[in-house]
XYZ file of C-alpha atoms in Angstrom:
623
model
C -19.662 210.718 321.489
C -17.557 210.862 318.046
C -17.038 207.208 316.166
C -13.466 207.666 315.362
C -11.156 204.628 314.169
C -7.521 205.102 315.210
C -5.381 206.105 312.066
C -3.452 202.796 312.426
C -6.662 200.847 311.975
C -7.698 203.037 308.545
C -3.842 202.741 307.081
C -4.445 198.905 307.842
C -7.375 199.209 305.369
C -6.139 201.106 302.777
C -2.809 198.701 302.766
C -5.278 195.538 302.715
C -7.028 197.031 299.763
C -3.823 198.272 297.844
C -2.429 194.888 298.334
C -5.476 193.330 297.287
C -6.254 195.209 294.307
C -2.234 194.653 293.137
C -2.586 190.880 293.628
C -6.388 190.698 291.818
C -5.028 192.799 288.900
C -3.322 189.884 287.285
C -6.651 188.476 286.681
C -7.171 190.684 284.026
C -4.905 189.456 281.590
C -6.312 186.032 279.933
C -2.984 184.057 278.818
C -1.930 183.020 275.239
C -2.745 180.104 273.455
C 0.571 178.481 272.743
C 2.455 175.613 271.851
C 5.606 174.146 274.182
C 8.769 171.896 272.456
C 10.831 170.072 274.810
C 13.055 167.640 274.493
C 12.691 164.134 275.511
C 15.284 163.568 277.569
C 16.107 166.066 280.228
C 19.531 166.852 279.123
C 18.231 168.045 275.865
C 18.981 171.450 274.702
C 16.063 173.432 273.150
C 17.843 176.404 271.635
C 17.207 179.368 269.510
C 18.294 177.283 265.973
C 15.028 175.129 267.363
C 12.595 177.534 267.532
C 13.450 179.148 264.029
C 12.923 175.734 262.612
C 9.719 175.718 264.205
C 8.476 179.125 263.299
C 9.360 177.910 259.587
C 6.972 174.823 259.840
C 4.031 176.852 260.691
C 4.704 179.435 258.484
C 4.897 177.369 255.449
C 1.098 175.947 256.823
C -0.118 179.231 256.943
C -0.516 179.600 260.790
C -0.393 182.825 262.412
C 2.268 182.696 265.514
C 4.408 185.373 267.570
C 7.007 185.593 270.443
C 9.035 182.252 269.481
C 11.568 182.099 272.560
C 13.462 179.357 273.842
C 13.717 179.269 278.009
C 16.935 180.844 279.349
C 18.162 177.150 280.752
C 17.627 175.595 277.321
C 14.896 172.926 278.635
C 11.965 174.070 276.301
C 10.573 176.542 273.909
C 7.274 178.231 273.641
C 5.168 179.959 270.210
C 1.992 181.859 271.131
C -0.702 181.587 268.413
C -3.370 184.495 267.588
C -6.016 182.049 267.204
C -6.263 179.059 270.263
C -8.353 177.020 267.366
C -5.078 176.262 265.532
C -3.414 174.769 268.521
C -3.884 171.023 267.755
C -2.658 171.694 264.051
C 0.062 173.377 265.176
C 1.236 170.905 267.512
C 1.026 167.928 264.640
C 2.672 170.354 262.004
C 5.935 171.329 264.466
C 6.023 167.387 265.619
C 6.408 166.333 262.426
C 8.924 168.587 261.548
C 10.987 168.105 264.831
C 10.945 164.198 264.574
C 10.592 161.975 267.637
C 13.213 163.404 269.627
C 10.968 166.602 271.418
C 7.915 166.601 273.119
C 5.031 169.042 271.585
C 2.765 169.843 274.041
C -0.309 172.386 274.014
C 0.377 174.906 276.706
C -1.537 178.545 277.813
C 1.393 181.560 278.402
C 0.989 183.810 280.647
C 0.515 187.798 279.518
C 1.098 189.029 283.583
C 3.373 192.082 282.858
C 6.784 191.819 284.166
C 6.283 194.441 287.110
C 3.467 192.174 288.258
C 5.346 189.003 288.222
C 8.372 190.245 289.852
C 5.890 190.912 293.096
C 4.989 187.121 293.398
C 1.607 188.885 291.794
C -0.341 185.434 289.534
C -3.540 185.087 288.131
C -5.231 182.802 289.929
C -5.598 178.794 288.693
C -8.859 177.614 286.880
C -10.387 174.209 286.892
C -10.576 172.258 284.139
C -14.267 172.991 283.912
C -13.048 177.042 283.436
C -10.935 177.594 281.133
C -6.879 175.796 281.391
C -5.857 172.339 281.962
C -4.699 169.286 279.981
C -6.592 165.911 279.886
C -4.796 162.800 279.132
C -6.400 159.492 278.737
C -3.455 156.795 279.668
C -3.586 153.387 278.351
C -1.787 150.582 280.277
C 0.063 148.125 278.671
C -1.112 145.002 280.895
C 0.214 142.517 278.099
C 3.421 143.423 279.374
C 2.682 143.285 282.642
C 1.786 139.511 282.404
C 4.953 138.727 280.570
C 7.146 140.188 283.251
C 5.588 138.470 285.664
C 5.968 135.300 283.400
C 9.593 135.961 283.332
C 9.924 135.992 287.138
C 8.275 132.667 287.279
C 10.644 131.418 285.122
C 13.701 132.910 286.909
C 12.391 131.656 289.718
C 11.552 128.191 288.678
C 15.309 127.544 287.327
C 16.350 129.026 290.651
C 14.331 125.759 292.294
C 14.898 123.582 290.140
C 18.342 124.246 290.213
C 18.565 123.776 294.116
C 16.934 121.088 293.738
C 19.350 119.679 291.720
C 16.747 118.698 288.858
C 18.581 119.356 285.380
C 16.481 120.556 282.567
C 15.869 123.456 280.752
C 13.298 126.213 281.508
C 12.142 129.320 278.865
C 9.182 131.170 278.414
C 7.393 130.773 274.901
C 5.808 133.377 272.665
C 2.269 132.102 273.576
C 2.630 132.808 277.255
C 3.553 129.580 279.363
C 6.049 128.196 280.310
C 7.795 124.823 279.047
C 10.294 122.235 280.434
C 12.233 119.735 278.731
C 13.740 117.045 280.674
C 15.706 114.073 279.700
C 13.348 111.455 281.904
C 10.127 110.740 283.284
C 11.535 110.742 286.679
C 13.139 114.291 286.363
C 10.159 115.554 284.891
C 7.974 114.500 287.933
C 10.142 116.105 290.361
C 10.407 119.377 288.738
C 6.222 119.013 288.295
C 6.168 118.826 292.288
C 8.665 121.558 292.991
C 6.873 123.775 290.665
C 3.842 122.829 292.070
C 4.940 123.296 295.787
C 6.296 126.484 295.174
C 4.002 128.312 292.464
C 0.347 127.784 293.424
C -0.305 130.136 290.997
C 0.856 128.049 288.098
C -1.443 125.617 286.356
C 0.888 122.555 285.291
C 0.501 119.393 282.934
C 2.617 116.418 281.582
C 3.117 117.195 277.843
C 4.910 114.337 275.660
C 7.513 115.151 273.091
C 7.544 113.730 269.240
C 10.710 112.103 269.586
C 9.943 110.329 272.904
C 13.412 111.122 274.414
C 12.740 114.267 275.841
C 9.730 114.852 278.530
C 8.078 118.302 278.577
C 5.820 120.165 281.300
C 3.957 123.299 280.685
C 2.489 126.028 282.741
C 0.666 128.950 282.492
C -1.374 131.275 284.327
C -5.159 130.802 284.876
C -7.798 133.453 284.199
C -7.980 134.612 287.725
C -4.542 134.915 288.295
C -4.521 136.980 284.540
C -6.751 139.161 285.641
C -5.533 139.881 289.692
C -2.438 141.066 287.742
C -3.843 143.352 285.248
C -6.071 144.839 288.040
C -2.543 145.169 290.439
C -0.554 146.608 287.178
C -3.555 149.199 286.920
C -3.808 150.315 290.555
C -0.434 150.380 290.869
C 0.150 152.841 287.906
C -2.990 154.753 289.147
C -1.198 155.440 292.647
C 2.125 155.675 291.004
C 0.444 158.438 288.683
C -1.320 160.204 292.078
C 2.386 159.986 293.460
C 4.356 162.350 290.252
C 1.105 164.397 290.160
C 1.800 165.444 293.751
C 5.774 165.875 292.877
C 4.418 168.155 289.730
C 2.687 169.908 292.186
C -0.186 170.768 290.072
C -3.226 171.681 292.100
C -6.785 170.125 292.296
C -5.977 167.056 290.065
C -7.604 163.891 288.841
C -6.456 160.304 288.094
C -8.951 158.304 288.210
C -9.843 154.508 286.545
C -11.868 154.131 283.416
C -12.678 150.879 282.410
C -10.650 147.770 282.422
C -6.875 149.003 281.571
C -7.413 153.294 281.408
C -6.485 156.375 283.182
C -7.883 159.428 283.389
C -5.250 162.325 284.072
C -6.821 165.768 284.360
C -4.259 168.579 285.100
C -6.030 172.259 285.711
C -3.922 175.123 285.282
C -0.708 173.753 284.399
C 2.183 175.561 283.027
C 4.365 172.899 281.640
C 2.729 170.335 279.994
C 5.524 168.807 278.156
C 6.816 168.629 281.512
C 3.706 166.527 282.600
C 3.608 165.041 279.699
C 7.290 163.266 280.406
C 7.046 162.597 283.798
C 3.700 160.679 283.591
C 4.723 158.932 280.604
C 8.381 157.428 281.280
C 8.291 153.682 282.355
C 11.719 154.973 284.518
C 12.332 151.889 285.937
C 15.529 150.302 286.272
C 16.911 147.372 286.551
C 19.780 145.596 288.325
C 21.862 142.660 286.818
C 25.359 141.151 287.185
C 27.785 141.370 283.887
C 27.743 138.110 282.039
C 30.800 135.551 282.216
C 32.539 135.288 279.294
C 31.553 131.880 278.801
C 28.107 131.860 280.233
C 25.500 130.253 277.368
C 23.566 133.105 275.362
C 20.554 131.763 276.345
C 21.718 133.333 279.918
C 22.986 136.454 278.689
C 21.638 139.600 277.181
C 23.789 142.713 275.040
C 22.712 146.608 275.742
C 24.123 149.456 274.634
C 25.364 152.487 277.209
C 22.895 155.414 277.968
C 25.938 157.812 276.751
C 28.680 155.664 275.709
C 32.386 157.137 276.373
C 35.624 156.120 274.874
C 35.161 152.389 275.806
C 33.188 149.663 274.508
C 29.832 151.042 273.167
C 27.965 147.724 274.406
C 28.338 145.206 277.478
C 26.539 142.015 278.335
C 24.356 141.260 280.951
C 23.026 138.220 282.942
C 18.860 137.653 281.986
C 18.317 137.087 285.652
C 17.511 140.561 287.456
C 18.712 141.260 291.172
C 16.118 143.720 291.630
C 14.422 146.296 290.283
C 13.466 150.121 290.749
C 10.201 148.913 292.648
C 12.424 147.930 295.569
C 13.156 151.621 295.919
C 12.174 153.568 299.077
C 14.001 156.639 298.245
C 16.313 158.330 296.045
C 17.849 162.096 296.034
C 20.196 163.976 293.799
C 23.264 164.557 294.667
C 26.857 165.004 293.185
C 29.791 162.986 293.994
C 33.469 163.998 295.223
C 34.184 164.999 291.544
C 31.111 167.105 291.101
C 29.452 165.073 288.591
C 26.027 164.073 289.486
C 24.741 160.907 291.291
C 21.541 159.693 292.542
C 21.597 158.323 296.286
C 19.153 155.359 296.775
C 17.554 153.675 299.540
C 15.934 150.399 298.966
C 13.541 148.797 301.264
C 14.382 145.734 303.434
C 13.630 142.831 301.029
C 15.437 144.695 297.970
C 17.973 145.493 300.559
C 18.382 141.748 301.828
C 18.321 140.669 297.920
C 21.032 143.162 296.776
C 23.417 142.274 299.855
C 22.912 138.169 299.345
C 24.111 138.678 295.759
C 26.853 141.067 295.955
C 28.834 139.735 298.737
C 28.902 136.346 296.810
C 30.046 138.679 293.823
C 32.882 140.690 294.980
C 35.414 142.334 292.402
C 32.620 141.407 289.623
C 31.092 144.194 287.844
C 27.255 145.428 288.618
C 25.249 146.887 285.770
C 22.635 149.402 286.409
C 19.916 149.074 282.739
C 17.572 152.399 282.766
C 14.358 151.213 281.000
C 12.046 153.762 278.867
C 8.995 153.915 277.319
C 9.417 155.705 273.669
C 7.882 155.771 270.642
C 7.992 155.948 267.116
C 6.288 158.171 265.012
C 4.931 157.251 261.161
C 2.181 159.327 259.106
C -0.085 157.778 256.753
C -3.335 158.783 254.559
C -6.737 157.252 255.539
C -8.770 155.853 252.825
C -10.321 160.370 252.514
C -6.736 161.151 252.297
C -6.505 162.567 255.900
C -2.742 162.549 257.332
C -3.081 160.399 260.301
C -0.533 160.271 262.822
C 0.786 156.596 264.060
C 2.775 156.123 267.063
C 4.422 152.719 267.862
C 5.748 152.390 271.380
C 8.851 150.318 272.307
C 11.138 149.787 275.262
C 14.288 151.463 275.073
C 16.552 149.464 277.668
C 20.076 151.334 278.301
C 23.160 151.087 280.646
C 23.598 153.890 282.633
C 26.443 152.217 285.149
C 28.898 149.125 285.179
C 30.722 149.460 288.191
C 33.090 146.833 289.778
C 31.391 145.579 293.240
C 33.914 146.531 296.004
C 32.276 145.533 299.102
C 28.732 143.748 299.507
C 26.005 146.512 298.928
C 22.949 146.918 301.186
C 19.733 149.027 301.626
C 22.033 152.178 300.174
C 24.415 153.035 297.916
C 24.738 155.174 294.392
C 23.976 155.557 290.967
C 26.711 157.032 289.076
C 27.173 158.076 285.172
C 24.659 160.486 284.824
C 25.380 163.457 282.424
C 23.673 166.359 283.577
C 22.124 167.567 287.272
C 18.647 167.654 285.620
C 19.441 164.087 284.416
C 19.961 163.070 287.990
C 17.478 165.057 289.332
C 14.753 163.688 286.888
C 15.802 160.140 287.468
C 15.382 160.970 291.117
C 11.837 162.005 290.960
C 10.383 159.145 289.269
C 12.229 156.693 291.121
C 11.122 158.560 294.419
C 7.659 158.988 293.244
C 7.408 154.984 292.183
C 7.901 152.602 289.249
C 5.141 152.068 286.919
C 4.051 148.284 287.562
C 3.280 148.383 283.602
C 4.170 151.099 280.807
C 1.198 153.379 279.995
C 0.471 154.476 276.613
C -1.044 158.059 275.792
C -3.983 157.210 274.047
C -6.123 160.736 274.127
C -4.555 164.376 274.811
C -7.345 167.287 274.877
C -6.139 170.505 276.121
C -9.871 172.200 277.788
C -9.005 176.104 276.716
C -11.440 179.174 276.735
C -13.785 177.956 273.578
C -14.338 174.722 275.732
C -15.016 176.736 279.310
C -16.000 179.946 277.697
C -20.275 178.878 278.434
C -19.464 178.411 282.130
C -17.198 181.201 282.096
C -19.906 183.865 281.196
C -22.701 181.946 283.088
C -20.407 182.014 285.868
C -19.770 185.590 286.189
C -23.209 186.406 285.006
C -24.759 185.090 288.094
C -22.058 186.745 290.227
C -22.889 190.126 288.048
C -27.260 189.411 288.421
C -26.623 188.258 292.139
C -24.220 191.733 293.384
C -26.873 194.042 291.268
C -30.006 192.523 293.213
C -27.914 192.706 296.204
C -26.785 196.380 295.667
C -30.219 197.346 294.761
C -31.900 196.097 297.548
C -29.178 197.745 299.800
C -29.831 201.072 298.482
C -33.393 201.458 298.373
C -33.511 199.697 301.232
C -30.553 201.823 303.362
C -29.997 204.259 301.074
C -26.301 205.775 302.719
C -25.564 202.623 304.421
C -26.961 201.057 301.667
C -23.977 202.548 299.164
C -21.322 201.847 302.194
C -22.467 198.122 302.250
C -22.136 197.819 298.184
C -18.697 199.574 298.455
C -17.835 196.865 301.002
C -18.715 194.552 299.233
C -16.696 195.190 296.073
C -13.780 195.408 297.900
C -15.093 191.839 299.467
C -14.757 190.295 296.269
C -10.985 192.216 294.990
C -10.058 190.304 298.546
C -11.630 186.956 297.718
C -9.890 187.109 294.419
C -6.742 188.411 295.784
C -6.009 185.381 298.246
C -7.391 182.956 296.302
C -4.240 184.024 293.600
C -1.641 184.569 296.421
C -2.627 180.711 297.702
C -2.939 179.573 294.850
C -6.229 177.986 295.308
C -8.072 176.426 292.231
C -11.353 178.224 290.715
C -13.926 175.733 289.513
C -17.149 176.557 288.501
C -18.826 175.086 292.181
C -16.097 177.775 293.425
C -18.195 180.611 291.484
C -21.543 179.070 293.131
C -19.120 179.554 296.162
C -18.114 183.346 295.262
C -22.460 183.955 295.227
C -22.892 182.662 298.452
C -20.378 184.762 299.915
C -21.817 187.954 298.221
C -25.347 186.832 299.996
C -23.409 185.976 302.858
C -21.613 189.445 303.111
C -24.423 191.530 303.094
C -26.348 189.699 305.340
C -23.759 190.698 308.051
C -24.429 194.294 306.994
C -28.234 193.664 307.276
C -27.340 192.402 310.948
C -25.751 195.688 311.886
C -27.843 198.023 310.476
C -31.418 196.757 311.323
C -29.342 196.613 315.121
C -28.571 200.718 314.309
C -32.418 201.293 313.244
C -33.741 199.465 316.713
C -30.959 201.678 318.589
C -32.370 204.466 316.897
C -36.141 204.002 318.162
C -35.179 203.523 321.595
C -33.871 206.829 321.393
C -30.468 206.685 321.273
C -28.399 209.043 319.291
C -26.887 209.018 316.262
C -23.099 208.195 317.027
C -24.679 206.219 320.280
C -26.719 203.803 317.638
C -23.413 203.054 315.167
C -21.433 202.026 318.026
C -24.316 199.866 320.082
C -25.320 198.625 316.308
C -22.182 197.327 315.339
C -21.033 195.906 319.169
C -24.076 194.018 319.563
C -24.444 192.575 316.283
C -20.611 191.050 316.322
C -21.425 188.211 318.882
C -24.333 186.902 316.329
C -22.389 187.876 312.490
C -19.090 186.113 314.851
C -21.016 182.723 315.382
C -23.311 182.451 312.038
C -19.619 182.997 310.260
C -17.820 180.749 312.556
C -20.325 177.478 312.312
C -20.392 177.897 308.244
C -16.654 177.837 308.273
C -16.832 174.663 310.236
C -18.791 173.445 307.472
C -16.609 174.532 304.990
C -13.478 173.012 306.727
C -15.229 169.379 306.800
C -16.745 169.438 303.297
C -12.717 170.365 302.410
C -11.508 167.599 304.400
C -14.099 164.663 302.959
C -15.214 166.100 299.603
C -13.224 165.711 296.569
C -12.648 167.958 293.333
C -15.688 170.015 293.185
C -16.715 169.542 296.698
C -13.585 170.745 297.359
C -13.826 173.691 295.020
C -16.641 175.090 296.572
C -15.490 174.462 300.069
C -12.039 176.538 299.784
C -13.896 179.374 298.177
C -16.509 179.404 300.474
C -13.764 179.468 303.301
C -11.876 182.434 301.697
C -14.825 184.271 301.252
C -15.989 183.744 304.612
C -12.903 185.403 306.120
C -12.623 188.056 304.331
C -16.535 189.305 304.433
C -16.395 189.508 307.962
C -13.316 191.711 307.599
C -15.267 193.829 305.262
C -18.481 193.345 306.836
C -17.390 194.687 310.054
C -14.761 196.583 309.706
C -14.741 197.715 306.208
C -18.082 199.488 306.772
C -17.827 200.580 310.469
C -14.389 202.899 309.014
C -16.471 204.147 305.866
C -19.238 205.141 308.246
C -16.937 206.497 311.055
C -15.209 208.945 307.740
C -19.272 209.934 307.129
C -20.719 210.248 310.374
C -18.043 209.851 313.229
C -15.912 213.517 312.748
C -19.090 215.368 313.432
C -22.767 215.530 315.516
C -25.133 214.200 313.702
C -28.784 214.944 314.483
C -30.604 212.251 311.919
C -28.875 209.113 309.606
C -29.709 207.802 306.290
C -30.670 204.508 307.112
């Protein structure tokens, strides 16, 4: 008997392992430190002119920089650095010279050669914990979250009191409640048991006025209620942060709470921060309100100027009282309209639907104004009391037309959004209205960028016990099975250019509990190898030949490596599927690397063997 594979089965192998080496290979180059302009707004051109300005900055600071290239499609610009320490001053020196207008984000470029990148061929993504990522810590404005909700009380309250025919007038004060002036005692009571029917949330009192011809109510908010809607405004950011993360599509992220009003954003291995950095930021809602009559009272009417004002009138005014607003939207998509110029198609959910179509079919031929609302801010730099520069950032609400269209016909749950300038306008608008409005606007409070001098320890620890653990391993194998021994080692090399390989292709995420995972395997591997040969050396005694012992060896031993492997990938598959980040981690590595050791396990070896042993009789093995 001659152990023979059939050639298709050892050109199988040698593709696998081509493939796999090509797709490990871009492993091997560690990426730039660099530093990533953008532009605010997504119709922002970053050009050429930019960059130079930029390459000026840090040359008159003395910073070392090279390969200064703005993006094809004019959305950003990227400057590697030689040193990754000069990052953070490099970012401060080019956003000062650039002004508000761009986002300067820290960033890691990619040094995969061009022949590598053209195959699909990526190095693969590293945790946070490694070495690439961006951690933000969000603040949430929940001040402003209580005053909007204020203001709906009061819309709402001069909506009741108004159908209930009770004349006074309503307004929200700068201290937070909520007054009433009426011109009797009678009057007053009413609107005190309307309000109190209808807002159980609102604490209300009699107040008297100096003059004793007007009567006054107030009402506020209690501490409970304060505090249910600082805790809503903050889960409903942290879900409506989950939401872009997943439209991002950055793998293996974190938001998570800290404290009473702060997020934790953690994004491993992302390419475009200042990408991130916009999306998560932006308030994006929007708002929708009916122009103001001519003659309606100021008090009831509020002036904004157009996103990108056109040959008409640069401003318009709108009613105070909103319709609805972008948190009654279910879905939105880009589009473009009959004339080619982009749109965004919305779908609102029933109540936003019911509200829209109750105020537009009592509003036909009377123009509907759609305000975009975004969080910006302003940027100031002053000297500490040691004469450090520090960097002060006020933010503000930027509220903007973007449409004032004439209602034809009463709208319902959909219709569009015209007036956009650009596609990637409309598409951007799209996304964060798809992925959910922010119940409050967040302010970025911390950025850290984790690079290679904060990862570098568990970097080399990491593949120091992968190193220590394959040498023990390889050692023991050769002294131990001295031929087979070598075959096993060989196999297992390959094991881990495989492991490595997929993990890039799928773009799985490498954490440091994934290394731990990467160790087991190794163990794991060999003790497959261990199966089959200490199954050849029993063959052997019970006098069987040679060829007669590889084949018996490695048939016999399948059924047991085939269930050991089997049950641990179980394992793996629920830790995945309840586990979170490093759980997680270790769990898709462990997978991988399960796979692909009993491919080189069984027949990795069995072909290396077959090339040694199988073309020929063979009288004694080394084993």
């Amino acid at each position: 008997m001659l152990n023979k594979y059939p050639l298709w089965k050892n050109l199988l192998l040698v593709a696998v392992l081509g493939i796999g080496l090509l797709y490990a290979m871009p492993n091997l180059y560690p990426p730039d430190p660099a530093v990533q302009v953008s532009g605010q707004s997504s119709g922002m051109q970053i050009d050429q002119t930019t960059m130079e300005r930029v390459s000026r900055a840090l040359d008159a600071a003395g910073i070392e920089h090279f390969g200064e290239l703005a993006n094809e499609n004019g959305k950003s610009g990227l400057i590697r650095l030689y040193d990754g320490s000069m990052q953070l001053r490099s970012q401060r020196i080019i956003q000062r010279a650039l002004g508000d207008g761009y986002i300067v984000a820290l960033n890691l470029a990619s040094t995969t050669p061009d022949w590598l990148s053209n195959l699909g061929a990526q190095a693969m993504k590293l945790g946070l914990d490694l070495s690439g990522g961006v951690h933000f810590l969000l603040e949430v404005d929940t001040d402003t979250a209580i005053t909007n909700r204020l203001e709906q009380y009061t819309t709402g309250i001069k909506k009741a009191l108004r159908e209930e025919r009770i004349r006074g007038f309503v307004t929200l004060e700068d201290n937070g409640s909520i007054s009433g002036v009426f011109r009797s005692e009678e009057l007053r009571d009413k609107a005190l048991q309307t309000i109190r029917k209808e807002y159980t949330d609102l604490t209300t009192q009699r107040s008297e006025s100096g003059d004793g011809e007007n009567f006054t109510l107030l009402a506020t908010l209690g501490e409970g209620k304060r505090k249910e809607i600082e805790d809503y405004a903050v889960g409903q950011n942290l879900t409506t942060l989950r939401n872009r993360v997943n439209e991002l599509g950055v793998s293996e992220p974190l938001v998570q709470r800290q404290g009473s009003n702060r997020i934790v954003v953690e994004l491993p291995g992302i390419q475009d921060t200042a990408e991130a950095k916009r999306i998560l930021g932006k308030t994006a809602n929007l708002e929708f309100r009916l122009e103001a009559k001519y003659d309606a009272p100021v008090s009831d009417r509020e002036q904004f100027e157009y996103r990108n004002p056109g040959a008409g009138e640069p401003t318009a005014w709108l009613e105070r009282d909103v319709v609805i607003t972008g948190e009654r939207v279910a879905n939105a998509q880009a589009s473009f309209d009959e004339n080619g110029m982009p749109q965004v198609s919305i779908t609102l959910d029933s109540e936003g639907g019911t509200l829209m179509h109750r105020v537009t079919r009592h509003n036909i031929n009377r123009r509907l104004g759609v305000l975009f609302i975004e969080r910006k801010s302003r940027t100031r730099y002053e000297k500490d009391e040691s004469g450090e520069e520090q960097v002060i950032k006020t933010p503000y609400d930027e509220k903007k037309i973007i449409s004032l269209a004439t209602i034809k016909d009463a709208l319902g749950v959909q219709f569009r959004i015209t007036g956009l300038d650009a596609p990637g306008e409309s598409t951007e608008l799209a996304l964060l209205l798809r992925a959910g409005a922010l119940a409050a606007p967040i302010d970025f409070v911390e950025e850290r960028t984790v690079g290679p001098s904060l990862g570098a320890e568990n970097i080399t620890l990491g593949i120091k016990s992968v190193q220590i653990g394959l040498a023990l391993v390889a050692l023991f194998m050769v002294v131990y099975y001295r031929v087979f021994g070598v075959v096993a080692v060989a196999a297992l090399a390959f094991n881990i250019v495989l492991l490595v390989a997929c993990m890039s292709i799928l773009g799985a995420t490498l954490t440091l509990p994934g290394i731990a995972g990467i160790v087991l395997t190794v163990g794991m591997a060999v003790d497959a190898n261990v199966l089959i040969f200490s199954r050849i050396r029993e063959e052997i005694r019970n006098g069987l030949s040679a060829q007669h012992a590889i084949d018996s060896g490695y048939g016999r031993a399948y059924v047991t490596i085939m269930d050991a492997n089997i049950t641990t990938l179980l394992v793996a598959v629920i830790l995945y599927a309840v586990g979170t980040g490093p759980v997680r981690g270790f769990a898709v590595t462990l997978s991988i690397g399960i796979v692909t050791s009993m491919f080189t396990a069984i027949m990795g070896t069995r072909s290396i063997i077959n090339l040694i042993y199988g073309g020929r009789r063979v009288r004694k093995l080394a084993i």
